[in-house]
Coordinates of C-alpha atoms in Angstrom, one line a residue:
M1 CA 222.1 -72.5 170.9
P2 CA 224.0 -71.3 173.9
P3 CA 227.6 -72.5 174.7
R4 CA 228.2 -75.4 177.0
R5 CA 229.6 -74.6 180.4
D6 CA 233.0 -75.7 179.2
G7 CA 232.8 -72.9 176.7
R8 CA 232.4 -75.1 173.6
Q9 CA 229.7 -74.0 171.2
I10 CA 227.1 -76.7 170.2
D11 CA 227.1 -76.3 166.4
T12 CA 224.5 -78.1 164.5
S13 CA 224.8 -76.2 161.4
R14 CA 227.7 -78.2 159.8
R15 CA 227.4 -81.8 160.6
Q16 CA 230.3 -83.9 159.4
P17 CA 229.6 -86.8 157.1
G18 CA 228.9 -90.0 158.9
S19 CA 231.4 -92.9 159.2
P20 CA 231.5 -95.4 156.3
V21 CA 229.7 -98.1 158.5
F22 CA 227.0 -95.6 159.4
E23 CA 226.5 -94.5 155.9
A24 CA 226.2 -98.2 154.8
I25 CA 223.5 -98.8 157.4
L26 CA 221.6 -95.8 156.2
E27 CA 221.8 -97.0 152.6
N28 CA 220.6 -100.4 153.6
E29 CA 217.7 -98.9 155.5
R30 CA 216.8 -96.7 152.4
T31 CA 216.8 -99.7 150.0
R32 CA 215.7 -102.7 152.1
R33 CA 212.1 -102.6 151.0
W34 CA 213.1 -102.8 147.4
L35 CA 215.7 -105.5 147.8
G36 CA 213.3 -108.2 146.8
Q37 CA 212.5 -106.5 143.6
R38 CA 216.2 -106.0 142.8
L39 CA 216.9 -109.7 143.5
D40 CA 213.9 -110.7 141.3
A41 CA 215.3 -108.6 138.5
T42 CA 218.7 -110.4 138.7
G43 CA 217.4 -113.8 139.3
G44 CA 219.3 -113.7 142.6
R45 CA 216.8 -115.2 145.0
V46 CA 218.5 -117.7 147.4
D47 CA 216.7 -121.0 148.1
T48 CA 215.1 -120.9 151.5
D49 CA 216.6 -124.2 152.5
R50 CA 220.1 -122.9 151.8
L51 CA 219.3 -119.7 153.8
G52 CA 218.2 -122.0 156.7
D53 CA 221.4 -123.9 156.4
I54 CA 223.5 -120.8 156.6
V55 CA 221.7 -119.5 159.7
R56 CA 222.1 -122.9 161.3
H57 CA 225.8 -122.8 160.6
G58 CA 226.1 -119.3 162.1
P59 CA 228.1 -120.4 165.2
V60 CA 230.8 -122.0 163.1
L61 CA 231.0 -119.0 160.8
E62 CA 231.2 -116.6 163.7
A63 CA 233.9 -118.7 165.3
L64 CA 236.0 -118.5 162.2
L65 CA 235.5 -114.8 161.9
D66 CA 237.7 -114.4 165.0
E67 CA 240.6 -116.6 163.7
P68 CA 241.3 -119.7 161.7
L69 CA 240.7 -122.9 163.7
D70 CA 241.6 -126.5 163.3
R71 CA 239.0 -129.2 163.7
R72 CA 239.8 -129.8 167.4
E73 CA 239.6 -126.2 168.2
I74 CA 236.2 -125.9 166.4
E75 CA 235.0 -128.8 168.6
D76 CA 236.2 -127.0 171.8
R77 CA 234.9 -123.7 170.8
L78 CA 231.5 -124.8 169.9
D79 CA 231.3 -127.8 172.4
V80 CA 230.4 -130.2 169.5
S81 CA 231.4 -133.8 168.7
R82 CA 234.1 -134.8 166.2
A83 CA 231.4 -136.0 163.8
T84 CA 229.6 -132.6 164.0
S85 CA 232.9 -130.7 163.4
H86 CA 233.5 -132.9 160.4
R87 CA 230.0 -132.1 159.1
F88 CA 230.5 -128.4 159.7
T89 CA 233.9 -128.2 157.8
R90 CA 232.6 -130.3 155.0
W91 CA 229.6 -128.0 154.6
L92 CA 231.9 -124.9 154.7
D93 CA 234.1 -126.4 152.0
E94 CA 231.1 -127.3 149.8
Q95 CA 229.7 -123.8 150.0
G96 CA 233.1 -122.2 149.3
F97 CA 232.9 -120.4 152.7
A98 CA 236.2 -121.7 154.1
E99 CA 239.5 -123.3 153.0
K100 CA 242.0 -125.4 154.8
V101 CA 245.4 -123.8 155.2
D102 CA 248.2 -125.3 157.3
G103 CA 245.7 -127.5 159.1
R104 CA 243.3 -124.7 160.0
F105 CA 240.0 -123.7 158.4
R106 CA 240.0 -120.1 157.3
L107 CA 237.0 -118.2 155.9
T108 CA 237.2 -117.1 152.3
G109 CA 236.2 -113.6 151.3
R110 CA 232.7 -114.9 150.5
G111 CA 232.6 -116.7 153.8
E112 CA 233.5 -113.6 155.8
V113 CA 230.7 -111.5 154.2
V114 CA 228.1 -114.3 154.8
A115 CA 229.3 -114.7 158.4
E116 CA 229.0 -111.0 159.1
E117 CA 225.6 -110.9 157.5
V118 CA 224.4 -113.8 159.6
L119 CA 225.5 -111.9 162.7
R120 CA 223.8 -108.7 161.6
F121 CA 220.6 -110.6 160.9
E122 CA 220.6 -112.2 164.3
A123 CA 221.4 -108.9 166.0
N124 CA 218.7 -107.0 164.3
V125 CA 216.1 -109.8 164.9
H126 CA 217.2 -109.9 168.6
T127 CA 217.0 -106.0 168.8
A128 CA 213.6 -106.0 167.2
H129 CA 212.3 -108.3 169.9
R130 CA 213.9 -106.2 172.7
L131 CA 212.5 -102.9 171.1
A132 CA 209.1 -104.3 170.4
P133 CA 207.5 -102.0 173.1
L134 CA 208.9 -99.0 171.2
L135 CA 208.3 -100.2 167.7
D136 CA 204.8 -101.1 168.4
V137 CA 204.2 -97.6 169.7
I138 CA 205.9 -95.7 166.9
C139 CA 204.9 -98.2 164.2
E140 CA 203.6 -95.6 161.8
D141 CA 206.9 -93.8 161.9
H142 CA 209.3 -96.6 162.4
R143 CA 210.8 -96.4 158.8
E144 CA 212.7 -93.4 160.2
F145 CA 214.0 -95.5 163.0
V146 CA 217.2 -97.6 162.5
V147 CA 217.2 -100.6 164.7
E148 CA 220.8 -101.7 164.3
P149 CA 222.5 -99.0 166.4
F150 CA 220.4 -99.9 169.4
V151 CA 221.4 -103.6 169.8
D152 CA 222.7 -103.1 173.4
A153 CA 220.4 -100.2 174.4
T154 CA 218.7 -99.9 177.8
V155 CA 215.0 -100.5 177.4
T156 CA 212.7 -99.1 180.1
V157 CA 209.0 -100.1 179.8
A158 CA 206.1 -98.9 181.9
E159 CA 204.9 -101.8 184.1
P160 CA 201.8 -102.0 186.2
D161 CA 203.9 -101.9 189.3
D162 CA 206.2 -99.2 187.9
P163 CA 204.2 -97.0 185.5
Y164 CA 206.6 -94.1 185.6
G165 CA 209.8 -96.1 185.0
P166 CA 210.4 -94.7 181.5
V167 CA 210.0 -91.0 182.5
E168 CA 212.1 -91.5 185.6
R169 CA 214.8 -93.0 183.4
F170 CA 214.6 -89.9 181.1
I171 CA 214.7 -87.5 184.0
S172 CA 217.7 -89.2 185.5
L173 CA 219.7 -88.8 182.2
V174 CA 218.7 -85.2 182.0
G175 CA 220.0 -84.6 185.5
D176 CA 223.4 -86.2 184.5
S177 CA 223.8 -84.0 181.4
E178 CA 224.9 -80.4 181.1
T179 CA 223.2 -80.1 177.6
F180 CA 220.0 -81.4 176.3
R181 CA 218.4 -81.4 172.8
G182 CA 215.4 -83.1 171.7
F183 CA 212.0 -83.1 170.0
N184 CA 208.7 -84.6 171.1
T185 CA 205.1 -85.1 170.3
T186 CA 204.1 -84.2 173.9
H187 CA 205.9 -82.8 176.9
M188 CA 209.3 -84.3 177.7
A189 CA 208.0 -85.0 181.3
P190 CA 204.6 -84.3 182.9
L191 CA 204.1 -80.6 183.5
V192 CA 203.3 -81.3 187.2
L193 CA 207.0 -82.1 187.7
G194 CA 208.0 -78.6 188.6
G195 CA 211.5 -79.7 189.8
F196 CA 212.3 -81.3 186.4
H197 CA 211.3 -78.1 184.5
R198 CA 213.2 -75.8 186.8
Q199 CA 216.2 -78.0 186.0
L200 CA 215.5 -77.8 182.3
F201 CA 215.1 -74.0 182.5
D202 CA 217.9 -73.2 184.9
A203 CA 220.5 -76.0 185.1
T204 CA 220.6 -77.5 181.6
D205 CA 221.5 -75.8 178.4
T206 CA 218.4 -76.9 176.5
E207 CA 217.0 -76.9 172.9
V208 CA 213.6 -78.5 172.4
I209 CA 211.3 -78.8 169.4
Y210 CA 207.7 -79.1 170.2
L211 CA 204.3 -79.2 168.4
P212 CA 202.9 -75.5 168.7
R213 CA 200.1 -76.6 171.1
I214 CA 202.6 -78.3 173.3
A215 CA 204.8 -75.2 173.5
E216 CA 201.6 -73.2 174.3
T217 CA 200.8 -75.3 177.3
L218 CA 204.4 -75.1 178.5
F219 CA 204.2 -71.3 178.6
E220 CA 200.7 -71.4 180.2
T221 CA 202.1 -73.6 183.0
Y222 CA 205.5 -71.8 183.5
P223 CA 205.0 -68.4 181.8
G224 CA 207.6 -66.5 183.9
R225 CA 210.3 -69.2 184.1
A226 CA 210.0 -70.2 180.4
S227 CA 210.3 -66.7 179.1
E228 CA 213.2 -65.9 181.4
A229 CA 215.1 -69.0 180.4
I230 CA 214.7 -68.1 176.7
E231 CA 215.6 -64.4 177.4
R232 CA 218.8 -65.6 179.1
G233 CA 219.7 -67.9 176.2
H234 CA 219.4 -70.9 178.5
L235 CA 216.5 -72.4 176.7
A236 CA 216.0 -72.4 172.9
L237 CA 212.4 -73.5 172.0
R238 CA 211.4 -74.3 168.4
T239 CA 208.1 -75.6 167.0
R240 CA 207.2 -77.9 164.1
E241 CA 203.7 -78.9 162.9
E242 CA 204.5 -82.6 162.8
L243 CA 206.9 -84.8 164.8
P244 CA 207.4 -88.6 164.6
Y245 CA 208.2 -89.6 168.2
G246 CA 210.4 -88.4 171.1
L247 CA 214.1 -88.1 170.5
A248 CA 216.5 -87.0 173.3
L249 CA 220.2 -86.1 172.9
F250 CA 222.1 -85.9 176.2
D251 CA 225.9 -85.3 176.7
D252 CA 226.8 -89.0 176.5
R253 CA 223.6 -90.9 175.5
V254 CA 220.7 -90.7 173.1
G255 CA 217.2 -91.9 173.7
I256 CA 213.9 -92.6 172.0
G257 CA 210.5 -92.3 173.7
G258 CA 207.2 -93.9 172.8
Y259 CA 203.9 -92.6 174.2
D260 CA 200.4 -93.8 174.8
S261 CA 198.2 -92.0 172.3
A262 CA 195.3 -91.9 174.7
T263 CA 196.9 -90.7 177.9
G264 CA 200.1 -89.1 176.5
L265 CA 202.2 -90.9 179.1
M266 CA 205.5 -92.3 178.2
Q267 CA 205.2 -96.0 177.7
V268 CA 208.8 -96.9 176.9
F269 CA 212.2 -95.2 176.8
V270 CA 215.2 -96.7 174.9
D271 CA 218.7 -95.2 175.4
T272 CA 222.2 -96.0 174.5
D273 CA 225.7 -94.5 174.4
A274 CA 226.7 -96.3 171.2
P275 CA 228.5 -93.9 168.8
I276 CA 226.7 -95.1 165.8
A277 CA 223.3 -94.5 167.5
R278 CA 224.6 -90.9 168.2
E279 CA 225.3 -90.5 164.5
W280 CA 221.8 -91.5 163.6
A281 CA 220.2 -89.3 166.3
E282 CA 222.3 -86.3 165.3
R283 CA 221.3 -86.8 161.6
V284 CA 217.5 -87.1 162.5
Y285 CA 217.6 -84.2 164.9
D286 CA 219.3 -81.9 162.4
S287 CA 216.8 -82.8 159.7
V288 CA 213.8 -82.1 162.0
R289 CA 215.4 -78.9 163.4
A290 CA 215.9 -77.5 159.9
D291 CA 212.2 -77.9 159.3
S292 CA 211.2 -76.1 162.5
E293 CA 210.6 -72.5 163.5
P294 CA 212.5 -70.7 166.4
L295 CA 210.4 -69.4 169.2
D296 CA 211.8 -66.6 171.4
E297 CA 210.5 -64.6 174.4
H298 CA 208.8 -62.1 172.1
S299 CA 207.0 -64.7 169.9
S300 CA 205.9 -67.0 172.7
P301 CA 202.3 -68.4 172.3
T302 CA 201.2 -66.4 175.4
G303 CA 203.1 -63.3 174.5

């Protein structure tokens, strides 16, 4: 991959280990489908009524995550009555989730873990609903997709009155980035958008992984420009026989694209600048890249 304009080399050969939080998320993703079996083996299933109670008490658990509160402060923070705050604190005490110290209710270690997991559950359910247009498109491959890092992502969906919104969002992010890496099951943008491809060939340091037939049509459409960009080291093109969906890594953001299987048009584009999403995207890209083949100007499909 060529150096950035600031002189720094983009090195994907030695990725540093992920942060502990990121590694924990990955481990949860790897094992989540077997959690039920593991719970059954230990007799650790939690009664559904108790789970419901925990979720219903999520607001008070979250409030106490910030700091210990007295009963009046709980009432003010949650806008509840005195009777409700009494019921909340009694439940917390019965469950062993909080203890009263110097007049304030403080979460126990168990309570802190439960409070954090309730928040994580709420965030992931909320994110799954927001990302439904993407998850429904990539449903066969979503096991590779980690929802949690995209909780605050920008979601752009093709609408009847704006069918090109997702691809326009993608193009705008490319325009704001000096470097671009990605892989895709189809072209990153429609081939008729010559201005975009000129930018990709001439103005952005680019590495793209395509299916072989997609790379072939790129060279058929822009034979001179594509070959020149590769020869100058401005464009690195690689191919892989199978790809799960569209992944894009810009300077400051990462994005996922979902496509209509019949038309090949981008139906949804989800992007974020969250560091933990970046870690996930880098990990996925490196894995796909390691299983791809480089394509240079001498081995181009049309050459």
